[in-house]
């Protein structure tokens, strides 16, 4: 068994780590592991971020409650793996904590979270994470075949939806405050965008 890490300063932030290492980290900072590299997460989300998250949870829960698909909110570990390789903890090098995710294959769920790609991931932008969600995670989720990815922008009150087609994300028309949202993957998941951005 490895050494418990209680201070992030004990780690080499330029080093490479696995999920087995991640499980030993007990410091207060929240981090994600992307291809072995540590990415610090933003401080606690703003109140607006939290309000939007809860409004999304209400809309999504209305569709998936008591159904096969399950919704989870951060902090919730999603281990992204290539199933052609080992899924042992010391072989997994990517662990993310999406704001919200929906998983329809219960075989991907265990006591630690999700292992494999969720069907839907939703990330809400914050001032410190826009580059990560718009660039790094976009590529990561596409590569790992997440079927549908939403990027929610609280500042502009817009939602961008990307759907996987032939292993590439195709974006639909950006949704603005007065738009109606309908998930391409889950047609029953539909609501007025203004319900999410209400003040």
Short mmCIF file of N, CA and C in Angstrom, two decimals:
data_model
loop_
_atom_site.label_atom_id
_atom_site.label_comp_id
_atom_site.label_asym_id
_atom_site.label_seq_id
_atom_site.Cartn_x
_atom_site.Cartn_y
_atom_site.Cartn_z
N UNK A 1 0.85 -1.19 0.00
CA UNK A 1 0.00 0.00 0.00
C UNK A 1 0.88 1.23 0.00
N UNK A 2 0.50 2.24 -0.78
CA UNK A 2 1.28 3.47 -0.87
C UNK A 2 1.09 4.36 0.34
N UNK A 3 1.74 5.51 0.27
CA UNK A 3 1.69 6.47 1.36
C UNK A 3 0.52 7.42 1.19
N UNK A 4 -0.22 7.65 2.28
CA UNK A 4 -1.30 8.64 2.27
C UNK A 4 -0.68 10.02 2.11
N UNK A 5 -1.25 10.82 1.20
CA UNK A 5 -0.76 12.19 0.95
C UNK A 5 -1.78 13.16 1.55
N UNK A 6 -1.35 13.98 2.50
CA UNK A 6 -2.27 14.90 3.18
C UNK A 6 -2.07 16.35 2.77
N UNK A 7 -1.03 16.62 1.98
CA UNK A 7 -0.76 17.99 1.52
C UNK A 7 -0.36 17.92 0.05
N UNK A 8 -1.04 18.70 -0.76
CA UNK A 8 -0.76 18.66 -2.20
C UNK A 8 0.69 19.00 -2.53
N UNK A 9 1.34 19.74 -1.62
CA UNK A 9 2.75 20.10 -1.83
C UNK A 9 3.67 18.89 -1.77
N UNK A 10 3.16 17.76 -1.29
CA UNK A 10 3.96 16.54 -1.27
C UNK A 10 4.06 15.91 -2.66
N UNK A 11 3.25 16.42 -3.60
CA UNK A 11 3.23 15.85 -4.95
C UNK A 11 4.06 16.69 -5.91
N UNK A 12 4.58 16.05 -6.93
CA UNK A 12 5.24 16.75 -8.03
C UNK A 12 4.16 17.06 -9.06
N UNK A 13 3.74 18.33 -9.15
CA UNK A 13 2.63 18.69 -10.03
C UNK A 13 2.97 18.50 -11.51
N UNK A 14 4.24 18.26 -11.81
CA UNK A 14 4.63 17.96 -13.20
C UNK A 14 4.82 16.47 -13.41
N UNK A 15 4.62 15.69 -12.34
CA UNK A 15 4.79 14.24 -12.44
C UNK A 15 3.60 13.57 -13.07
N UNK A 16 3.67 12.25 -13.20
CA UNK A 16 2.57 11.45 -13.75
C UNK A 16 2.07 10.51 -12.67
N UNK A 17 0.74 10.38 -12.60
CA UNK A 17 0.11 9.60 -11.54
C UNK A 17 -0.98 8.71 -12.11
N UNK A 18 -1.43 7.77 -11.29
CA UNK A 18 -2.51 6.87 -11.68
C UNK A 18 -3.66 7.01 -10.67
N UNK A 19 -4.75 6.32 -10.98
CA UNK A 19 -5.89 6.34 -10.07
C UNK A 19 -5.52 5.72 -8.72
N UNK A 20 -4.62 4.74 -8.71
CA UNK A 20 -4.17 4.14 -7.45
C UNK A 20 -3.51 5.21 -6.57
N UNK A 21 -2.73 6.11 -7.18
CA UNK A 21 -2.14 7.22 -6.42
C UNK A 21 -3.24 8.16 -5.93
N UNK A 22 -4.14 8.50 -6.81
CA UNK A 22 -5.24 9.44 -6.53
C UNK A 22 -6.04 9.00 -5.30
N UNK A 23 -6.23 7.70 -5.15
CA UNK A 23 -6.99 7.18 -4.02
C UNK A 23 -6.32 7.43 -2.67
N UNK A 24 -5.03 7.76 -2.69
CA UNK A 24 -4.28 8.01 -1.46
C UNK A 24 -4.21 9.49 -1.10
N UNK A 25 -4.80 10.34 -1.94
CA UNK A 25 -4.70 11.78 -1.70
C UNK A 25 -5.83 12.23 -0.78
N UNK A 26 -5.45 12.81 0.35
CA UNK A 26 -6.44 13.24 1.34
C UNK A 26 -6.26 14.72 1.70
N UNK A 27 -5.85 15.52 0.73
CA UNK A 27 -5.74 16.96 0.97
C UNK A 27 -7.04 17.65 0.62
N UNK A 28 -7.17 18.92 1.01
CA UNK A 28 -8.45 19.61 0.86
C UNK A 28 -8.73 20.06 -0.57
N UNK A 29 -7.68 20.29 -1.36
CA UNK A 29 -7.89 20.74 -2.74
C UNK A 29 -8.53 19.64 -3.57
N UNK A 30 -9.42 20.04 -4.46
CA UNK A 30 -10.01 19.09 -5.40
C UNK A 30 -9.17 19.11 -6.68
N UNK A 31 -8.87 17.92 -7.17
CA UNK A 31 -8.07 17.81 -8.39
C UNK A 31 -8.70 16.79 -9.31
N UNK A 32 -8.32 16.88 -10.57
CA UNK A 32 -8.66 15.85 -11.54
C UNK A 32 -7.35 15.33 -12.11
N UNK A 33 -7.40 14.14 -12.66
CA UNK A 33 -6.22 13.52 -13.24
C UNK A 33 -6.52 13.30 -14.72
N UNK A 34 -5.77 13.98 -15.57
CA UNK A 34 -6.01 13.86 -17.01
C UNK A 34 -4.75 13.35 -17.69
N UNK A 35 -4.85 12.10 -18.16
CA UNK A 35 -3.73 11.41 -18.79
C UNK A 35 -2.50 11.45 -17.90
N UNK A 36 -2.74 11.22 -16.61
CA UNK A 36 -1.65 11.13 -15.64
C UNK A 36 -1.23 12.43 -15.01
N UNK A 37 -1.70 13.54 -15.53
CA UNK A 37 -1.29 14.85 -15.04
C UNK A 37 -2.36 15.44 -14.12
N UNK A 38 -1.89 16.08 -13.04
CA UNK A 38 -2.79 16.69 -12.06
C UNK A 38 -3.28 18.04 -12.57
N UNK A 39 -4.60 18.22 -12.53
CA UNK A 39 -5.19 19.53 -12.82
C UNK A 39 -5.99 19.96 -11.60
N UNK A 40 -5.59 21.09 -11.02
CA UNK A 40 -6.33 21.61 -9.87
C UNK A 40 -7.68 22.12 -10.35
N UNK A 41 -8.70 21.89 -9.55
CA UNK A 41 -10.02 22.39 -9.87
C UNK A 41 -10.20 23.77 -9.26
N UNK A 42 -11.15 24.52 -9.79
CA UNK A 42 -11.43 25.86 -9.28
C UNK A 42 -11.86 25.78 -7.82
N UNK A 43 -11.73 26.91 -7.10
CA UNK A 43 -12.28 26.94 -5.74
C UNK A 43 -13.78 26.65 -5.77
N UNK A 44 -14.40 26.62 -4.60
CA UNK A 44 -15.83 26.31 -4.52
C UNK A 44 -16.61 27.13 -5.55
N UNK A 45 -17.53 26.48 -6.27
CA UNK A 45 -18.28 27.20 -7.30
C UNK A 45 -19.08 28.37 -6.73
N UNK A 46 -19.31 29.37 -7.59
CA UNK A 46 -20.10 30.54 -7.18
C UNK A 46 -21.55 30.12 -6.90
N UNK A 47 -22.27 31.01 -6.26
CA UNK A 47 -23.68 30.74 -5.97
C UNK A 47 -24.47 30.54 -7.27
N UNK A 48 -24.17 31.36 -8.28
CA UNK A 48 -24.87 31.23 -9.57
C UNK A 48 -24.61 29.85 -10.19
N UNK A 49 -23.36 29.41 -10.12
CA UNK A 49 -22.99 28.08 -10.62
C UNK A 49 -23.82 27.02 -9.90
N UNK A 50 -23.92 27.14 -8.59
CA UNK A 50 -24.69 26.17 -7.80
C UNK A 50 -26.17 26.22 -8.16
N UNK A 51 -26.72 27.42 -8.33
CA UNK A 51 -28.14 27.55 -8.71
C UNK A 51 -28.41 26.86 -10.04
N UNK A 52 -27.53 27.10 -11.02
CA UNK A 52 -27.70 26.49 -12.34
C UNK A 52 -27.61 24.97 -12.23
N UNK A 53 -26.64 24.49 -11.45
CA UNK A 53 -26.48 23.05 -11.27
C UNK A 53 -27.75 22.43 -10.69
N UNK A 54 -28.30 23.05 -9.66
CA UNK A 54 -29.51 22.50 -9.04
C UNK A 54 -30.71 22.55 -9.99
N UNK A 55 -30.82 23.63 -10.78
CA UNK A 55 -31.92 23.70 -11.74
C UNK A 55 -31.79 22.61 -12.80
N UNK A 56 -30.55 22.33 -13.23
CA UNK A 56 -30.32 21.24 -14.19
C UNK A 56 -30.67 19.89 -13.55
N UNK A 57 -30.26 19.72 -12.30
CA UNK A 57 -30.57 18.48 -11.60
C UNK A 57 -32.08 18.24 -11.56
N UNK A 58 -32.84 19.29 -11.26
CA UNK A 58 -34.30 19.14 -11.19
C UNK A 58 -34.87 18.69 -12.54
N UNK A 59 -34.41 19.31 -13.62
CA UNK A 59 -34.92 18.96 -14.95
C UNK A 59 -34.51 17.54 -15.35
N UNK A 60 -33.27 17.17 -15.06
CA UNK A 60 -32.78 15.85 -15.45
C UNK A 60 -33.43 14.77 -14.60
N UNK A 61 -33.54 15.03 -13.30
CA UNK A 61 -34.14 14.05 -12.40
C UNK A 61 -35.59 13.75 -12.79
N UNK A 62 -36.28 14.76 -13.26
CA UNK A 62 -37.68 14.58 -13.68
C UNK A 62 -37.78 13.52 -14.79
N UNK A 63 -36.76 13.44 -15.63
CA UNK A 63 -36.76 12.49 -16.75
C UNK A 63 -36.25 11.11 -16.34
N UNK A 64 -35.21 11.08 -15.51
CA UNK A 64 -34.53 9.81 -15.24
C UNK A 64 -34.88 9.16 -13.90
N UNK A 65 -35.67 9.82 -13.07
CA UNK A 65 -36.00 9.23 -11.78
C UNK A 65 -36.68 7.87 -11.97
N UNK A 66 -36.19 6.89 -11.22
CA UNK A 66 -36.71 5.51 -11.28
C UNK A 66 -36.58 4.87 -12.65
N UNK A 67 -35.61 5.33 -13.43
CA UNK A 67 -35.35 4.75 -14.76
C UNK A 67 -33.99 4.04 -14.72
N UNK A 68 -33.67 3.40 -15.82
CA UNK A 68 -32.40 2.67 -15.93
C UNK A 68 -31.20 3.61 -15.84
N UNK A 69 -31.29 4.77 -16.45
CA UNK A 69 -30.18 5.72 -16.43
C UNK A 69 -30.12 6.43 -15.08
N UNK A 70 -28.91 6.66 -14.59
CA UNK A 70 -28.69 7.31 -13.30
C UNK A 70 -27.92 8.61 -13.50
N UNK A 71 -28.30 9.63 -12.72
CA UNK A 71 -27.62 10.92 -12.77
C UNK A 71 -26.79 11.09 -11.51
N UNK A 72 -25.60 11.69 -11.68
CA UNK A 72 -24.72 11.97 -10.55
C UNK A 72 -24.16 13.38 -10.70
N UNK A 73 -23.93 14.02 -9.54
CA UNK A 73 -23.39 15.38 -9.51
C UNK A 73 -22.04 15.38 -8.80
N UNK A 74 -21.19 16.33 -9.16
CA UNK A 74 -19.88 16.46 -8.54
C UNK A 74 -20.03 16.75 -7.05
N UNK A 75 -19.09 16.24 -6.24
CA UNK A 75 -17.93 15.44 -6.64
C UNK A 75 -18.30 13.97 -6.84
N UNK A 76 -18.01 13.46 -8.02
CA UNK A 76 -18.30 12.08 -8.39
C UNK A 76 -17.23 11.67 -9.40
N UNK A 77 -16.44 10.66 -9.04
CA UNK A 77 -15.31 10.27 -9.89
C UNK A 77 -15.75 9.49 -11.11
N UNK A 78 -15.30 9.95 -12.27
CA UNK A 78 -15.49 9.24 -13.54
C UNK A 78 -14.10 8.85 -14.03
N UNK A 79 -13.85 7.54 -14.06
CA UNK A 79 -12.57 7.03 -14.55
C UNK A 79 -12.72 6.69 -16.03
N UNK A 80 -12.01 7.42 -16.85
CA UNK A 80 -12.10 7.18 -18.30
C UNK A 80 -11.00 6.22 -18.70
N UNK A 81 -11.40 5.12 -19.32
CA UNK A 81 -10.45 4.05 -19.62
C UNK A 81 -10.69 3.53 -21.02
N UNK A 82 -9.64 2.94 -21.56
CA UNK A 82 -9.73 2.19 -22.80
C UNK A 82 -9.89 0.73 -22.40
N UNK A 83 -11.05 0.15 -22.62
CA UNK A 83 -11.33 -1.20 -22.12
C UNK A 83 -10.51 -2.28 -22.82
N UNK A 84 -9.75 -1.92 -23.86
CA UNK A 84 -8.84 -2.88 -24.47
C UNK A 84 -7.63 -3.09 -23.56
N UNK A 85 -7.42 -2.12 -22.66
CA UNK A 85 -6.31 -2.20 -21.72
C UNK A 85 -6.86 -2.56 -20.35
N UNK A 86 -5.98 -2.67 -19.38
CA UNK A 86 -6.39 -3.01 -18.02
C UNK A 86 -7.22 -1.90 -17.39
N UNK A 87 -8.15 -2.31 -16.54
CA UNK A 87 -8.91 -1.32 -15.77
C UNK A 87 -8.46 -1.34 -14.31
N UNK A 88 -7.28 -1.88 -14.06
CA UNK A 88 -6.72 -1.88 -12.71
C UNK A 88 -6.44 -0.44 -12.30
N UNK A 89 -6.60 -0.16 -10.99
CA UNK A 89 -6.41 1.20 -10.49
C UNK A 89 -5.06 1.79 -10.87
N UNK A 90 -4.02 0.94 -10.89
CA UNK A 90 -2.68 1.46 -11.19
C UNK A 90 -2.41 1.62 -12.68
N UNK A 91 -3.44 1.33 -13.50
CA UNK A 91 -3.33 1.53 -14.95
C UNK A 91 -4.20 2.68 -15.45
N UNK A 92 -5.13 3.12 -14.63
CA UNK A 92 -6.03 4.21 -15.02
C UNK A 92 -5.33 5.54 -14.78
N UNK A 93 -5.30 6.40 -15.80
CA UNK A 93 -4.57 7.67 -15.68
C UNK A 93 -5.46 8.89 -15.86
N UNK A 94 -6.77 8.67 -15.98
CA UNK A 94 -7.69 9.81 -16.13
C UNK A 94 -8.88 9.64 -15.19
N UNK A 95 -9.06 10.64 -14.31
CA UNK A 95 -10.20 10.68 -13.39
C UNK A 95 -10.73 12.11 -13.40
N UNK A 96 -11.98 12.30 -13.82
CA UNK A 96 -12.58 13.63 -13.86
C UNK A 96 -13.81 13.66 -12.96
N UNK A 97 -14.21 14.88 -12.61
CA UNK A 97 -15.40 15.08 -11.79
C UNK A 97 -16.32 16.07 -12.52
N UNK A 98 -17.10 15.57 -13.49
CA UNK A 98 -18.01 16.47 -14.21
C UNK A 98 -19.03 17.09 -13.26
N UNK A 99 -19.53 18.26 -13.61
CA UNK A 99 -20.57 18.87 -12.79
C UNK A 99 -21.77 17.94 -12.68
N UNK A 100 -22.19 17.37 -13.82
CA UNK A 100 -23.30 16.42 -13.85
C UNK A 100 -23.00 15.35 -14.90
N UNK A 101 -23.47 14.15 -14.65
CA UNK A 101 -23.34 13.12 -15.69
C UNK A 101 -24.49 12.13 -15.56
N UNK A 102 -24.79 11.48 -16.68
CA UNK A 102 -25.84 10.47 -16.74
C UNK A 102 -25.20 9.20 -17.29
N UNK A 103 -25.42 8.09 -16.57
CA UNK A 103 -24.86 6.80 -16.97
C UNK A 103 -26.01 5.81 -17.12
N UNK A 104 -26.09 5.17 -18.28
CA UNK A 104 -27.20 4.25 -18.54
C UNK A 104 -26.80 2.78 -18.45
N UNK A 105 -25.52 2.50 -18.41
CA UNK A 105 -25.05 1.12 -18.30
C UNK A 105 -24.61 0.89 -16.85
N UNK A 106 -25.43 0.17 -16.09
CA UNK A 106 -25.13 0.01 -14.66
C UNK A 106 -23.85 -0.78 -14.42
N UNK A 107 -23.35 -1.51 -15.43
CA UNK A 107 -22.09 -2.24 -15.28
C UNK A 107 -20.91 -1.27 -15.15
N UNK A 108 -21.11 -0.02 -15.54
CA UNK A 108 -20.04 0.98 -15.41
C UNK A 108 -19.99 1.59 -14.01
N UNK A 109 -20.96 1.28 -13.16
CA UNK A 109 -21.03 1.87 -11.83
C UNK A 109 -20.50 0.90 -10.78
N UNK A 110 -19.68 1.43 -9.87
CA UNK A 110 -19.23 0.67 -8.72
C UNK A 110 -19.20 1.59 -7.51
N UNK A 111 -18.68 1.11 -6.40
CA UNK A 111 -18.71 1.91 -5.18
C UNK A 111 -17.82 3.15 -5.26
N UNK A 112 -16.91 3.18 -6.22
CA UNK A 112 -16.00 4.33 -6.35
C UNK A 112 -16.54 5.39 -7.31
N UNK A 113 -17.56 5.06 -8.09
CA UNK A 113 -18.09 6.01 -9.08
C UNK A 113 -18.39 5.31 -10.39
N UNK A 114 -17.88 5.90 -11.46
CA UNK A 114 -18.13 5.36 -12.81
C UNK A 114 -16.80 4.97 -13.44
N UNK A 115 -16.77 3.82 -14.10
CA UNK A 115 -15.59 3.42 -14.85
C UNK A 115 -16.01 3.24 -16.30
N UNK A 116 -15.55 4.14 -17.15
CA UNK A 116 -15.98 4.18 -18.54
C UNK A 116 -16.73 5.47 -18.81
N UNK A 117 -17.09 5.67 -20.05
CA UNK A 117 -17.70 6.94 -20.46
C UNK A 117 -19.18 7.02 -20.08
N UNK A 118 -19.59 8.10 -19.40
CA UNK A 118 -21.03 8.35 -19.22
C UNK A 118 -21.68 8.60 -20.57
N UNK A 119 -23.01 8.52 -20.60
CA UNK A 119 -23.75 8.80 -21.83
C UNK A 119 -23.90 10.30 -22.05
N UNK A 120 -23.99 11.05 -20.96
CA UNK A 120 -24.14 12.50 -21.02
C UNK A 120 -23.27 13.13 -19.94
N UNK A 121 -22.51 14.14 -20.33
CA UNK A 121 -21.72 14.93 -19.36
C UNK A 121 -22.09 16.39 -19.55
N UNK A 122 -22.29 17.08 -18.41
CA UNK A 122 -22.58 18.51 -18.42
C UNK A 122 -21.53 19.21 -17.58
N UNK A 123 -20.87 20.21 -18.16
CA UNK A 123 -19.90 21.03 -17.44
C UNK A 123 -20.41 22.47 -17.44
N UNK A 124 -20.36 23.10 -16.28
CA UNK A 124 -20.76 24.50 -16.13
C UNK A 124 -19.50 25.33 -16.01
N UNK A 125 -19.35 26.30 -16.90
CA UNK A 125 -18.13 27.10 -16.91
C UNK A 125 -18.04 27.98 -15.67
N UNK A 126 -16.81 28.11 -15.17
CA UNK A 126 -16.47 29.06 -14.12
C UNK A 126 -15.29 29.86 -14.63
N UNK A 127 -15.02 31.04 -14.05
CA UNK A 127 -13.90 31.86 -14.54
C UNK A 127 -12.59 31.10 -14.64
N UNK A 128 -12.34 30.15 -13.73
CA UNK A 128 -11.06 29.46 -13.74
C UNK A 128 -11.02 28.19 -14.56
N UNK A 129 -12.15 27.75 -15.13
CA UNK A 129 -12.12 26.45 -15.81
C UNK A 129 -12.54 26.49 -17.27
N UNK A 130 -12.77 27.66 -17.84
CA UNK A 130 -13.29 27.73 -19.21
C UNK A 130 -12.39 27.03 -20.22
N UNK A 131 -11.09 27.27 -20.12
CA UNK A 131 -10.15 26.64 -21.06
C UNK A 131 -10.21 25.12 -20.94
N UNK A 132 -10.30 24.65 -19.70
CA UNK A 132 -10.32 23.20 -19.47
C UNK A 132 -11.56 22.57 -20.10
N UNK A 133 -12.74 23.18 -19.85
CA UNK A 133 -13.98 22.57 -20.35
C UNK A 133 -14.11 22.73 -21.87
N UNK A 134 -13.66 23.87 -22.40
CA UNK A 134 -13.84 24.15 -23.82
C UNK A 134 -12.80 23.43 -24.69
N UNK A 135 -11.67 23.10 -24.12
CA UNK A 135 -10.60 22.55 -24.93
C UNK A 135 -10.18 21.16 -24.46
N UNK A 136 -9.58 21.10 -23.28
CA UNK A 136 -9.03 19.83 -22.80
C UNK A 136 -10.11 18.77 -22.64
N UNK A 137 -11.20 19.13 -21.95
CA UNK A 137 -12.23 18.12 -21.70
C UNK A 137 -13.04 17.82 -22.96
N UNK A 138 -13.22 18.79 -23.83
CA UNK A 138 -13.89 18.53 -25.10
C UNK A 138 -13.18 17.38 -25.82
N UNK A 139 -11.85 17.52 -25.97
CA UNK A 139 -11.07 16.49 -26.65
C UNK A 139 -11.11 15.16 -25.89
N UNK A 140 -11.02 15.25 -24.57
CA UNK A 140 -11.01 14.06 -23.73
C UNK A 140 -12.33 13.29 -23.84
N UNK A 141 -13.45 14.01 -23.76
CA UNK A 141 -14.75 13.35 -23.82
C UNK A 141 -15.02 12.80 -25.21
N UNK A 142 -14.59 13.51 -26.24
CA UNK A 142 -14.74 13.01 -27.60
C UNK A 142 -13.93 11.72 -27.78
N UNK A 143 -12.70 11.75 -27.34
CA UNK A 143 -11.80 10.60 -27.47
C UNK A 143 -12.35 9.38 -26.72
N UNK A 144 -13.01 9.62 -25.60
CA UNK A 144 -13.53 8.52 -24.79
C UNK A 144 -14.98 8.15 -25.14
N UNK A 145 -15.50 8.78 -26.17
CA UNK A 145 -16.82 8.44 -26.73
C UNK A 145 -17.98 8.71 -25.78
N UNK A 146 -17.92 9.84 -25.08
CA UNK A 146 -19.08 10.31 -24.33
C UNK A 146 -20.11 10.73 -25.37
N UNK A 147 -21.31 10.16 -25.35
CA UNK A 147 -22.27 10.36 -26.43
C UNK A 147 -22.71 11.82 -26.60
N UNK A 148 -22.88 12.51 -25.48
CA UNK A 148 -23.39 13.88 -25.55
C UNK A 148 -22.70 14.71 -24.47
N UNK A 149 -22.28 15.93 -24.86
CA UNK A 149 -21.55 16.81 -23.95
C UNK A 149 -22.16 18.20 -24.02
N UNK A 150 -22.57 18.72 -22.85
CA UNK A 150 -23.10 20.07 -22.78
C UNK A 150 -22.09 20.97 -22.08
N UNK A 151 -21.88 22.16 -22.62
CA UNK A 151 -21.11 23.20 -21.95
C UNK A 151 -22.07 24.34 -21.65
N UNK A 152 -22.24 24.62 -20.37
CA UNK A 152 -23.19 25.64 -19.91
C UNK A 152 -22.39 26.89 -19.53
N UNK A 153 -22.73 28.01 -20.16
CA UNK A 153 -22.02 29.27 -19.90
C UNK A 153 -22.93 30.22 -19.12
N UNK A 154 -22.71 30.34 -17.79
CA UNK A 154 -23.57 31.21 -16.98
C UNK A 154 -23.47 32.68 -17.34
N UNK A 155 -22.30 33.13 -17.80
CA UNK A 155 -22.11 34.55 -18.12
C UNK A 155 -22.95 34.97 -19.31
N UNK A 156 -22.89 34.18 -20.39
CA UNK A 156 -23.64 34.49 -21.61
C UNK A 156 -25.04 33.87 -21.62
N UNK A 157 -25.33 33.06 -20.60
CA UNK A 157 -26.61 32.35 -20.52
C UNK A 157 -26.88 31.55 -21.80
N UNK A 158 -25.88 30.73 -22.15
CA UNK A 158 -25.97 29.89 -23.34
C UNK A 158 -25.61 28.45 -22.97
N UNK A 159 -26.09 27.53 -23.79
CA UNK A 159 -25.74 26.12 -23.64
C UNK A 159 -25.31 25.61 -25.01
N UNK A 160 -24.14 24.98 -25.05
CA UNK A 160 -23.63 24.36 -26.26
C UNK A 160 -23.75 22.85 -26.10
N UNK A 161 -24.34 22.20 -27.09
CA UNK A 161 -24.52 20.75 -27.05
C UNK A 161 -23.74 20.12 -28.20
N UNK A 162 -22.95 19.11 -27.84
CA UNK A 162 -22.16 18.37 -28.82
C UNK A 162 -22.57 16.90 -28.76
N UNK A 163 -22.78 16.30 -29.93
CA UNK A 163 -23.22 14.91 -30.02
C UNK A 163 -22.19 14.13 -30.82
N UNK A 164 -21.87 12.94 -30.35
CA UNK A 164 -20.86 12.12 -31.00
C UNK A 164 -21.44 11.45 -32.24
N UNK A 165 -20.82 11.71 -33.39
CA UNK A 165 -21.19 11.07 -34.65
C UNK A 165 -19.91 10.64 -35.34
N UNK A 166 -19.80 9.35 -35.61
CA UNK A 166 -18.59 8.80 -36.24
C UNK A 166 -17.34 9.20 -35.47
N UNK A 167 -17.43 9.09 -34.14
CA UNK A 167 -16.31 9.36 -33.22
C UNK A 167 -15.86 10.82 -33.18
N UNK A 168 -16.67 11.74 -33.71
CA UNK A 168 -16.35 13.18 -33.65
C UNK A 168 -17.57 13.92 -33.13
N UNK A 169 -17.32 14.98 -32.36
CA UNK A 169 -18.43 15.79 -31.87
C UNK A 169 -18.95 16.72 -32.95
N UNK A 170 -20.26 16.74 -33.09
CA UNK A 170 -20.96 17.66 -33.96
C UNK A 170 -21.76 18.59 -33.06
N UNK A 171 -21.55 19.91 -33.22
CA UNK A 171 -22.28 20.87 -32.40
C UNK A 171 -23.60 21.25 -33.03
N UNK A 172 -24.63 21.38 -32.18
CA UNK A 172 -25.89 21.90 -32.69
C UNK A 172 -25.92 23.40 -32.44
N UNK A 173 -26.90 24.07 -32.98
CA UNK A 173 -27.00 25.52 -32.83
C UNK A 173 -26.97 25.89 -31.35
N UNK A 174 -26.13 26.88 -30.95
CA UNK A 174 -26.09 27.27 -29.53
C UNK A 174 -27.46 27.68 -29.03
N UNK A 175 -27.75 27.29 -27.81
CA UNK A 175 -29.04 27.59 -27.20
C UNK A 175 -28.91 28.83 -26.33
N UNK A 176 -29.80 29.79 -26.54
CA UNK A 176 -29.77 31.04 -25.78
C UNK A 176 -30.95 31.07 -24.80
N UNK A 177 -31.07 32.15 -24.05
CA UNK A 177 -32.04 32.26 -22.96
C UNK A 177 -33.46 31.88 -23.40
N UNK A 178 -33.87 32.30 -24.60
CA UNK A 178 -35.24 32.04 -25.06
C UNK A 178 -35.41 30.72 -25.82
N UNK A 179 -34.35 29.93 -25.91
CA UNK A 179 -34.42 28.67 -26.66
C UNK A 179 -35.12 27.57 -25.86
N UNK A 180 -35.52 26.55 -26.59
CA UNK A 180 -36.01 25.31 -25.98
C UNK A 180 -34.92 24.26 -26.19
N UNK A 181 -34.54 23.58 -25.13
CA UNK A 181 -33.52 22.54 -25.23
C UNK A 181 -34.19 21.18 -25.35
N UNK A 182 -33.69 20.36 -26.27
CA UNK A 182 -34.08 18.96 -26.35
C UNK A 182 -32.83 18.15 -26.63
N UNK A 183 -32.52 17.23 -25.76
CA UNK A 183 -31.33 16.40 -25.92
C UNK A 183 -31.48 15.50 -27.15
N UNK A 184 -30.47 15.50 -28.04
CA UNK A 184 -30.53 14.58 -29.19
C UNK A 184 -30.46 13.11 -28.76
N UNK A 185 -29.76 12.82 -27.68
CA UNK A 185 -29.60 11.44 -27.23
C UNK A 185 -30.78 10.97 -26.40
N UNK A 186 -31.35 11.89 -25.62
CA UNK A 186 -32.49 11.58 -24.75
C UNK A 186 -33.64 12.53 -25.07
N UNK A 187 -34.46 12.22 -26.08
CA UNK A 187 -35.49 13.15 -26.54
C UNK A 187 -36.47 13.60 -25.47
N UNK A 188 -36.67 12.79 -24.42
CA UNK A 188 -37.58 13.19 -23.34
C UNK A 188 -36.97 14.25 -22.43
N UNK A 189 -35.68 14.48 -22.57
CA UNK A 189 -35.02 15.50 -21.75
C UNK A 189 -35.13 16.83 -22.50
N UNK A 190 -36.14 17.61 -22.14
CA UNK A 190 -36.38 18.88 -22.82
C UNK A 190 -36.94 19.88 -21.84
N UNK A 191 -36.53 21.13 -22.00
CA UNK A 191 -36.99 22.20 -21.11
C UNK A 191 -36.61 23.55 -21.72
N UNK A 192 -37.23 24.58 -21.20
CA UNK A 192 -36.90 25.95 -21.64
C UNK A 192 -35.59 26.36 -20.99
N UNK A 193 -34.65 26.86 -21.78
CA UNK A 193 -33.34 27.25 -21.27
C UNK A 193 -33.47 28.28 -20.16
N UNK A 194 -34.46 29.18 -20.25
CA UNK A 194 -34.60 30.23 -19.25
C UNK A 194 -34.89 29.67 -17.85
N UNK A 195 -35.36 28.42 -17.78
CA UNK A 195 -35.59 27.81 -16.47
C UNK A 195 -34.28 27.55 -15.74
N UNK A 196 -33.20 27.41 -16.50
CA UNK A 196 -31.88 27.15 -15.93
C UNK A 196 -31.20 28.46 -15.52
N UNK A 197 -31.45 29.51 -16.26
CA UNK A 197 -30.77 30.78 -16.02
C UNK A 197 -31.64 31.79 -15.30
N UNK A 198 -32.73 31.35 -14.72
CA UNK A 198 -33.60 32.31 -14.03
C UNK A 198 -32.82 32.99 -12.90
N UNK A 199 -33.13 34.25 -12.64
CA UNK A 199 -32.40 34.98 -11.60
C UNK A 199 -33.19 34.99 -10.31
#
